[in-house]
CSV table of C-alpha atoms in Angstrom, one decimal:
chain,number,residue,atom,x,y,z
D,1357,UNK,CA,-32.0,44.0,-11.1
D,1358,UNK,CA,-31.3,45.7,-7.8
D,1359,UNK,CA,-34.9,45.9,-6.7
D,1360,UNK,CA,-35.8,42.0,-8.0
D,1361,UNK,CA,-32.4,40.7,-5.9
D,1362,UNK,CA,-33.9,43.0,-2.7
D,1363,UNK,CA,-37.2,41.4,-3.3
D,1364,UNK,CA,-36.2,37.5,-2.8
D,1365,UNK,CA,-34.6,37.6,0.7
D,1366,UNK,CA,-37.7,39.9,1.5
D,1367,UNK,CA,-40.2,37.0,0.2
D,1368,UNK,CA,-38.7,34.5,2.0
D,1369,UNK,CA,-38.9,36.6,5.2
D,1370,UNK,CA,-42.7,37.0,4.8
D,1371,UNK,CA,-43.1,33.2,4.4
D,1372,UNK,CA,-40.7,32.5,8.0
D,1373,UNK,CA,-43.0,35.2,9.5
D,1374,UNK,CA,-46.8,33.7,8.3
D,1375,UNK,CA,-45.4,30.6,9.0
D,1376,UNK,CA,-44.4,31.3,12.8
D,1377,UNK,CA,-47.9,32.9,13.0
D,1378,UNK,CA,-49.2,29.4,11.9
D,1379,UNK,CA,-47.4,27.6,14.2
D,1380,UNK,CA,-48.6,30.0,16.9
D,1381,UNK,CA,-52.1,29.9,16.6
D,1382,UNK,CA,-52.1,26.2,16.4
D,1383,UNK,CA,-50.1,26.1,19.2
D,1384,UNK,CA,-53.1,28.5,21.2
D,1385,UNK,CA,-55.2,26.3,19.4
D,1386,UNK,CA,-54.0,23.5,21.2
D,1387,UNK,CA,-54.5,24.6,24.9
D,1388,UNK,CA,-57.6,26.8,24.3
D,1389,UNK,CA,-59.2,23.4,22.9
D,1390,UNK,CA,-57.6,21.3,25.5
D,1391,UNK,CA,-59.1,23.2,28.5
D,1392,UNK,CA,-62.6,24.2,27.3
D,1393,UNK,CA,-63.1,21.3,24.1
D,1394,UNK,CA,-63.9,22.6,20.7
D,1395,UNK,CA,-67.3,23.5,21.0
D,1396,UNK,CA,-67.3,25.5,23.9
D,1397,UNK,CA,-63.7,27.6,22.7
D,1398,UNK,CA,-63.9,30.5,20.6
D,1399,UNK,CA,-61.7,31.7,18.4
D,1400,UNK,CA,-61.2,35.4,20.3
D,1401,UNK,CA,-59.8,32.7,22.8
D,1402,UNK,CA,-57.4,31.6,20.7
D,1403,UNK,CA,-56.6,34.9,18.9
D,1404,UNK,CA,-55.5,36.4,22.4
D,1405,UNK,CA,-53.5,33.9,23.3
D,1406,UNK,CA,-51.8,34.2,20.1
D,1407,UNK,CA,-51.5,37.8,20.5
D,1408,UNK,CA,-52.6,37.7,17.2
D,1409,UNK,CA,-56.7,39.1,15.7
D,1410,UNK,CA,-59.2,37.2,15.2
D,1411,UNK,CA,-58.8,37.8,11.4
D,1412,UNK,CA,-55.2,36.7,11.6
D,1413,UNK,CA,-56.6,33.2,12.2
D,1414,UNK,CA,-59.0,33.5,9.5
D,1415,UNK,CA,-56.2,34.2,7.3
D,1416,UNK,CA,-55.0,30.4,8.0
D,1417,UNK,CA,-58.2,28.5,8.9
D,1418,UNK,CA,-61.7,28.8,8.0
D,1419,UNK,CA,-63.0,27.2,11.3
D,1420,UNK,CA,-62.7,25.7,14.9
D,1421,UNK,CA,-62.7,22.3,12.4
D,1422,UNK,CA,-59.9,23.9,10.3
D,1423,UNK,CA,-57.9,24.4,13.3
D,1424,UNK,CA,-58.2,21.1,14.9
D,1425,UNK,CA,-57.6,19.5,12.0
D,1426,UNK,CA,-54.3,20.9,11.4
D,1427,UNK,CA,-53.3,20.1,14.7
D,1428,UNK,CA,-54.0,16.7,13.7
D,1429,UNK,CA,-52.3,16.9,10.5
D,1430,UNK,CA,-49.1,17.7,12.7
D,1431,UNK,CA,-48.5,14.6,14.5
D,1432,UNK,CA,-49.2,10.9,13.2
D,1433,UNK,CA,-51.9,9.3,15.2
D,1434,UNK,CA,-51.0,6.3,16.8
D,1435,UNK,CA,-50.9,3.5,14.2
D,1436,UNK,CA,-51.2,5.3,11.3
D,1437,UNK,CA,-47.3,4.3,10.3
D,1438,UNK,CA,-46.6,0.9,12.5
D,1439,UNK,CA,-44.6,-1.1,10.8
D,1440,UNK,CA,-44.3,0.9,6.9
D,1441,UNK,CA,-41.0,1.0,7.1
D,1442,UNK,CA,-39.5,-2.4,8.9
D,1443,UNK,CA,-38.4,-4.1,5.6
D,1444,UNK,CA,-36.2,-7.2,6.5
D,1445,UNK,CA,-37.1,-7.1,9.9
D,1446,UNK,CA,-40.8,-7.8,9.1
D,1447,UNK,CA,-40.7,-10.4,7.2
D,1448,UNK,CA,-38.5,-12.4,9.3
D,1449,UNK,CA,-40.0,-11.7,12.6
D,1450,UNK,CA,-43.6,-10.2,12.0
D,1451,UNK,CA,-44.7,-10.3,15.8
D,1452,UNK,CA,-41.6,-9.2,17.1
D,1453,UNK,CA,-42.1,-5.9,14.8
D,1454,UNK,CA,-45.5,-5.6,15.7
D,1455,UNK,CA,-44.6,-5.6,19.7
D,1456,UNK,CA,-41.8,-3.4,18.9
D,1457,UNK,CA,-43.5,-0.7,17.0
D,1458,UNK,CA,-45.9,-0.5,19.4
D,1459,UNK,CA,-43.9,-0.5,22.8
D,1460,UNK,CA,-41.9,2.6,21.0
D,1461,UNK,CA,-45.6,4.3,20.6
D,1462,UNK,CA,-46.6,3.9,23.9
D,1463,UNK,CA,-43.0,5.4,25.6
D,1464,UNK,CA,-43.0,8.1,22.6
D,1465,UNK,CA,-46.5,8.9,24.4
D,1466,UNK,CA,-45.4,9.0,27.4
D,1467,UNK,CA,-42.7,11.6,26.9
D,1468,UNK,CA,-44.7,13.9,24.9
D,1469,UNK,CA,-47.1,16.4,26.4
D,1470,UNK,CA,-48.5,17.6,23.3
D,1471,UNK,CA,-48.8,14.4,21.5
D,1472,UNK,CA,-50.9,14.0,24.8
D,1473,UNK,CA,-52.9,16.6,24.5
D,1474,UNK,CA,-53.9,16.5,20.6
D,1475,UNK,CA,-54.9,13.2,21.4
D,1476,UNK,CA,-57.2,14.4,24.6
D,1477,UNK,CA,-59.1,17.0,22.2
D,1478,UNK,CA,-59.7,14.3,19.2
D,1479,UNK,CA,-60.6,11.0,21.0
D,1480,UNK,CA,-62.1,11.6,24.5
D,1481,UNK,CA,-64.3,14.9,24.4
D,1482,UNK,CA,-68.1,14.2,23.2
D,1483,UNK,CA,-67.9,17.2,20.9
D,1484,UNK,CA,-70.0,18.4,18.2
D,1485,UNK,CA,-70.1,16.2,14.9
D,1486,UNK,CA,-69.8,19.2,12.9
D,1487,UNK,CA,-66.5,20.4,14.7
D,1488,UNK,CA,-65.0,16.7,14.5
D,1489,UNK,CA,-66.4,15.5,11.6
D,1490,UNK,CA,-62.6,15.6,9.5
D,1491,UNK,CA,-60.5,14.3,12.3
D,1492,UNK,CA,-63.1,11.8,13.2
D,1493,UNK,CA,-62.9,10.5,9.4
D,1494,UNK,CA,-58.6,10.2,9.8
D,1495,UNK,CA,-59.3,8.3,12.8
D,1496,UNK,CA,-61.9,6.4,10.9
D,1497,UNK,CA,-59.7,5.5,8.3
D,1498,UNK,CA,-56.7,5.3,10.7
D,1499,UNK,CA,-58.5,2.7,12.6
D,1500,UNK,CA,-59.7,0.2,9.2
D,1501,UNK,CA,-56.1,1.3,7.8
D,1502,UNK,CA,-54.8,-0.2,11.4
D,1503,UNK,CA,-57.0,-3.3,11.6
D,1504,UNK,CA,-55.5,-4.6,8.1
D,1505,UNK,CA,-52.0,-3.8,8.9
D,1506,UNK,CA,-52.9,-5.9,12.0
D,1507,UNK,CA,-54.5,-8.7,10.4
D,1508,UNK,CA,-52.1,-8.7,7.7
D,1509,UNK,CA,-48.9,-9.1,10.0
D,1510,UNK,CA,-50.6,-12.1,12.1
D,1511,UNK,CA,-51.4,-13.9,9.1
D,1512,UNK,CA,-47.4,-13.3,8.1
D,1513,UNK,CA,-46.7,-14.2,11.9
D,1514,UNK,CA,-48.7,-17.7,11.4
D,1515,UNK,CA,-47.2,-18.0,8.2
D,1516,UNK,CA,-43.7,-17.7,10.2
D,1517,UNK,CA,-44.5,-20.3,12.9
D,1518,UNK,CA,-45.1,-17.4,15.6
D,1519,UNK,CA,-48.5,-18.1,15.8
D,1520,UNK,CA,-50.8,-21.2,15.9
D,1521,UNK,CA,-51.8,-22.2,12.4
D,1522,UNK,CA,-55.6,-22.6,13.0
D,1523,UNK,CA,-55.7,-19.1,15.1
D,1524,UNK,CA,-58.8,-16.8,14.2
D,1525,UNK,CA,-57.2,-13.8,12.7
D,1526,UNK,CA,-60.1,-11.7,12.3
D,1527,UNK,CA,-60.8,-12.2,16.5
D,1528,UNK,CA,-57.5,-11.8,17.3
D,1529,UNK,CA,-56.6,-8.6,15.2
D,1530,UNK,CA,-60.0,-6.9,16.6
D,1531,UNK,CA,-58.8,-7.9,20.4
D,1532,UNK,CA,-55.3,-6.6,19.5
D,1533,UNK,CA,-55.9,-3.2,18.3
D,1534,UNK,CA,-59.0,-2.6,20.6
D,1535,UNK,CA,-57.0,-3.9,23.5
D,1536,UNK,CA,-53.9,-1.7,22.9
D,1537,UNK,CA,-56.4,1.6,21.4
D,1538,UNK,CA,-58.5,1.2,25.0
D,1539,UNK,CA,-55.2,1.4,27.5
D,1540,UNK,CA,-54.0,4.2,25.8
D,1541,UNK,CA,-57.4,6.2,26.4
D,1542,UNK,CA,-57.7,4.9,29.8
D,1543,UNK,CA,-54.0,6.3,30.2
D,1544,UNK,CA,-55.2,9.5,29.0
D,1545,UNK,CA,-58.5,9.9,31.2
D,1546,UNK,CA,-56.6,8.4,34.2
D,1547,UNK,CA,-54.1,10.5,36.6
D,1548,UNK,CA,-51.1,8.4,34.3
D,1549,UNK,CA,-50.1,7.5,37.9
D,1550,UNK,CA,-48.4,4.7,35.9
D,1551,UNK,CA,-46.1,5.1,33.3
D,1552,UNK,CA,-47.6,4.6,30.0
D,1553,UNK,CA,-44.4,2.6,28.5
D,1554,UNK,CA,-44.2,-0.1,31.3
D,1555,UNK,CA,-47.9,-0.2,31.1
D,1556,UNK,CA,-48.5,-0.9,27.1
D,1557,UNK,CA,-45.8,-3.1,27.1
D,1558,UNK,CA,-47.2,-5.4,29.9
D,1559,UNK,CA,-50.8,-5.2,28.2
D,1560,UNK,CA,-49.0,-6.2,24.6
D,1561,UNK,CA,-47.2,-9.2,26.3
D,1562,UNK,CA,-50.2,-10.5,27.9
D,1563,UNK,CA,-52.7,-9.9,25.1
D,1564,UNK,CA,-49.9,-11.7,22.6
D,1565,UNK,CA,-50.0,-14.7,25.3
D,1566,UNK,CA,-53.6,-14.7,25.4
D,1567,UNK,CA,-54.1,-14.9,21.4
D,1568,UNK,CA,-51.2,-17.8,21.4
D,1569,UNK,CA,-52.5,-20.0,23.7
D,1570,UNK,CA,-56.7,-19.6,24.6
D,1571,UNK,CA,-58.6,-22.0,23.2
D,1572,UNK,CA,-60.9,-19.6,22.3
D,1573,UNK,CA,-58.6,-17.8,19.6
D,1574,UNK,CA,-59.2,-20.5,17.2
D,1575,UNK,CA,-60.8,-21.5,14.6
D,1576,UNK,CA,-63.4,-24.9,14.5
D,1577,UNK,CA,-63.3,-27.3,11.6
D,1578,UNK,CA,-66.0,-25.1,9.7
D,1579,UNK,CA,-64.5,-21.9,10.3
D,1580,UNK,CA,-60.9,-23.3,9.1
D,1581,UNK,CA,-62.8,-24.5,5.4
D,1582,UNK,CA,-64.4,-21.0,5.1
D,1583,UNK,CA,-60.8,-19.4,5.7
């Protein structure tokens, strides 16, 4: 009875301790990746900066992939929760949420370096498909999962009066989301002499005004029976 009480606060310590470990290699991970890409890192690199052995890291990961992956898997890329949760708030003012939500990402951004960074190693290195090929896929389905959340709050934003009735929501969704998606990169490859906040929230406004009132956002006659 002695030995099995002795045993539990001794489990639990192992767990804290691989856990930590975890955290620390992905933390490595993180910079060793950021400064030489994923292909050209090793995991020696990573181990030492660790101060943990290469077999440490096996322990955790199978793989560069594994590794980068899990970073991934600890931070939401952008978009991949915009808007779940609004409840009242989206249904009576769809755009409002949608500008919201993603002013919020863009100064959440800003302010964090290693939200910055994780987002450096997955969408701006060319790196090897075989290295990528799991994170590529979340952005992949980030992206589609993104577009639909997109499409699906303009069509409740025309729906609302927000927007023009005959407004090509397929057009304006892809604009929207590739608009917003290539500032944030641009951000990310630029010196971010601008801050990233003030800057997505000016691009939002004017690409909102743009699909409200160009001419060119809306459907013809044909388009409007086939919708």
């Amino acid at each position: 009875m002695i030995r099995k009480e002795a045993a539990v606060p001794m489990t639990k310590l192992r767990k804290e301790q691989t856990a930590a470990t975890r955290e620390r290699i992905l933390d490595a991970a993180m910079n060793v990746f950021h400064e030489f890409g994923v292909s050209h890192a090793s995991l020696a690199e990573v181990a030492e900066l660790a101060g943990v052995t290469r077999g440490s890291i096996y322990d955790h990961f199978r793989s560069k992939a594994g590794l980068l992956n899990a970073l991934a898997e600890r931070m939401e890329l952008p978009g991949e929760r915009l808007c779940e949760t609004a409840g009242k708030e989206l249904k009576e003012n769809p755009l409002g949420t949608l500008r919201t939500r993603w002013v919020w990402l863009f100064h959440d951004i800003a302010c964090n370096e290693q939200w910055q960074r994780v987002l450096e190693i997955i969408f701006l290195p060319c790196e090897a498909v075989s290295e990528v090929c799991e994170s590529t896929r979340r952005i992949k389905q980030g992206r589609t999962a993104g577009l639909e959340r997109m499409a699906n709050l303009m069509k409740m934003a025309v729906t609302a009066g927000q927007l023009p009735a005959d407004l090509d929501v397929d057009l304006a969704q892809q604009m929207l989301h590739g608009g917003l998606f290539g500032v944030l990169e641009d951000w990310l490859q630029s010196p971010r002499i601008e801050d990233l906040g003030e800057l997505g929230e000016r691009y939002i406004d004017t690409l909102l005004d743009m699909i409200r009132f160009s001419s060119t956002m809306r459907l013809d006659r044909q388009q409007r029976t086939l919708h």
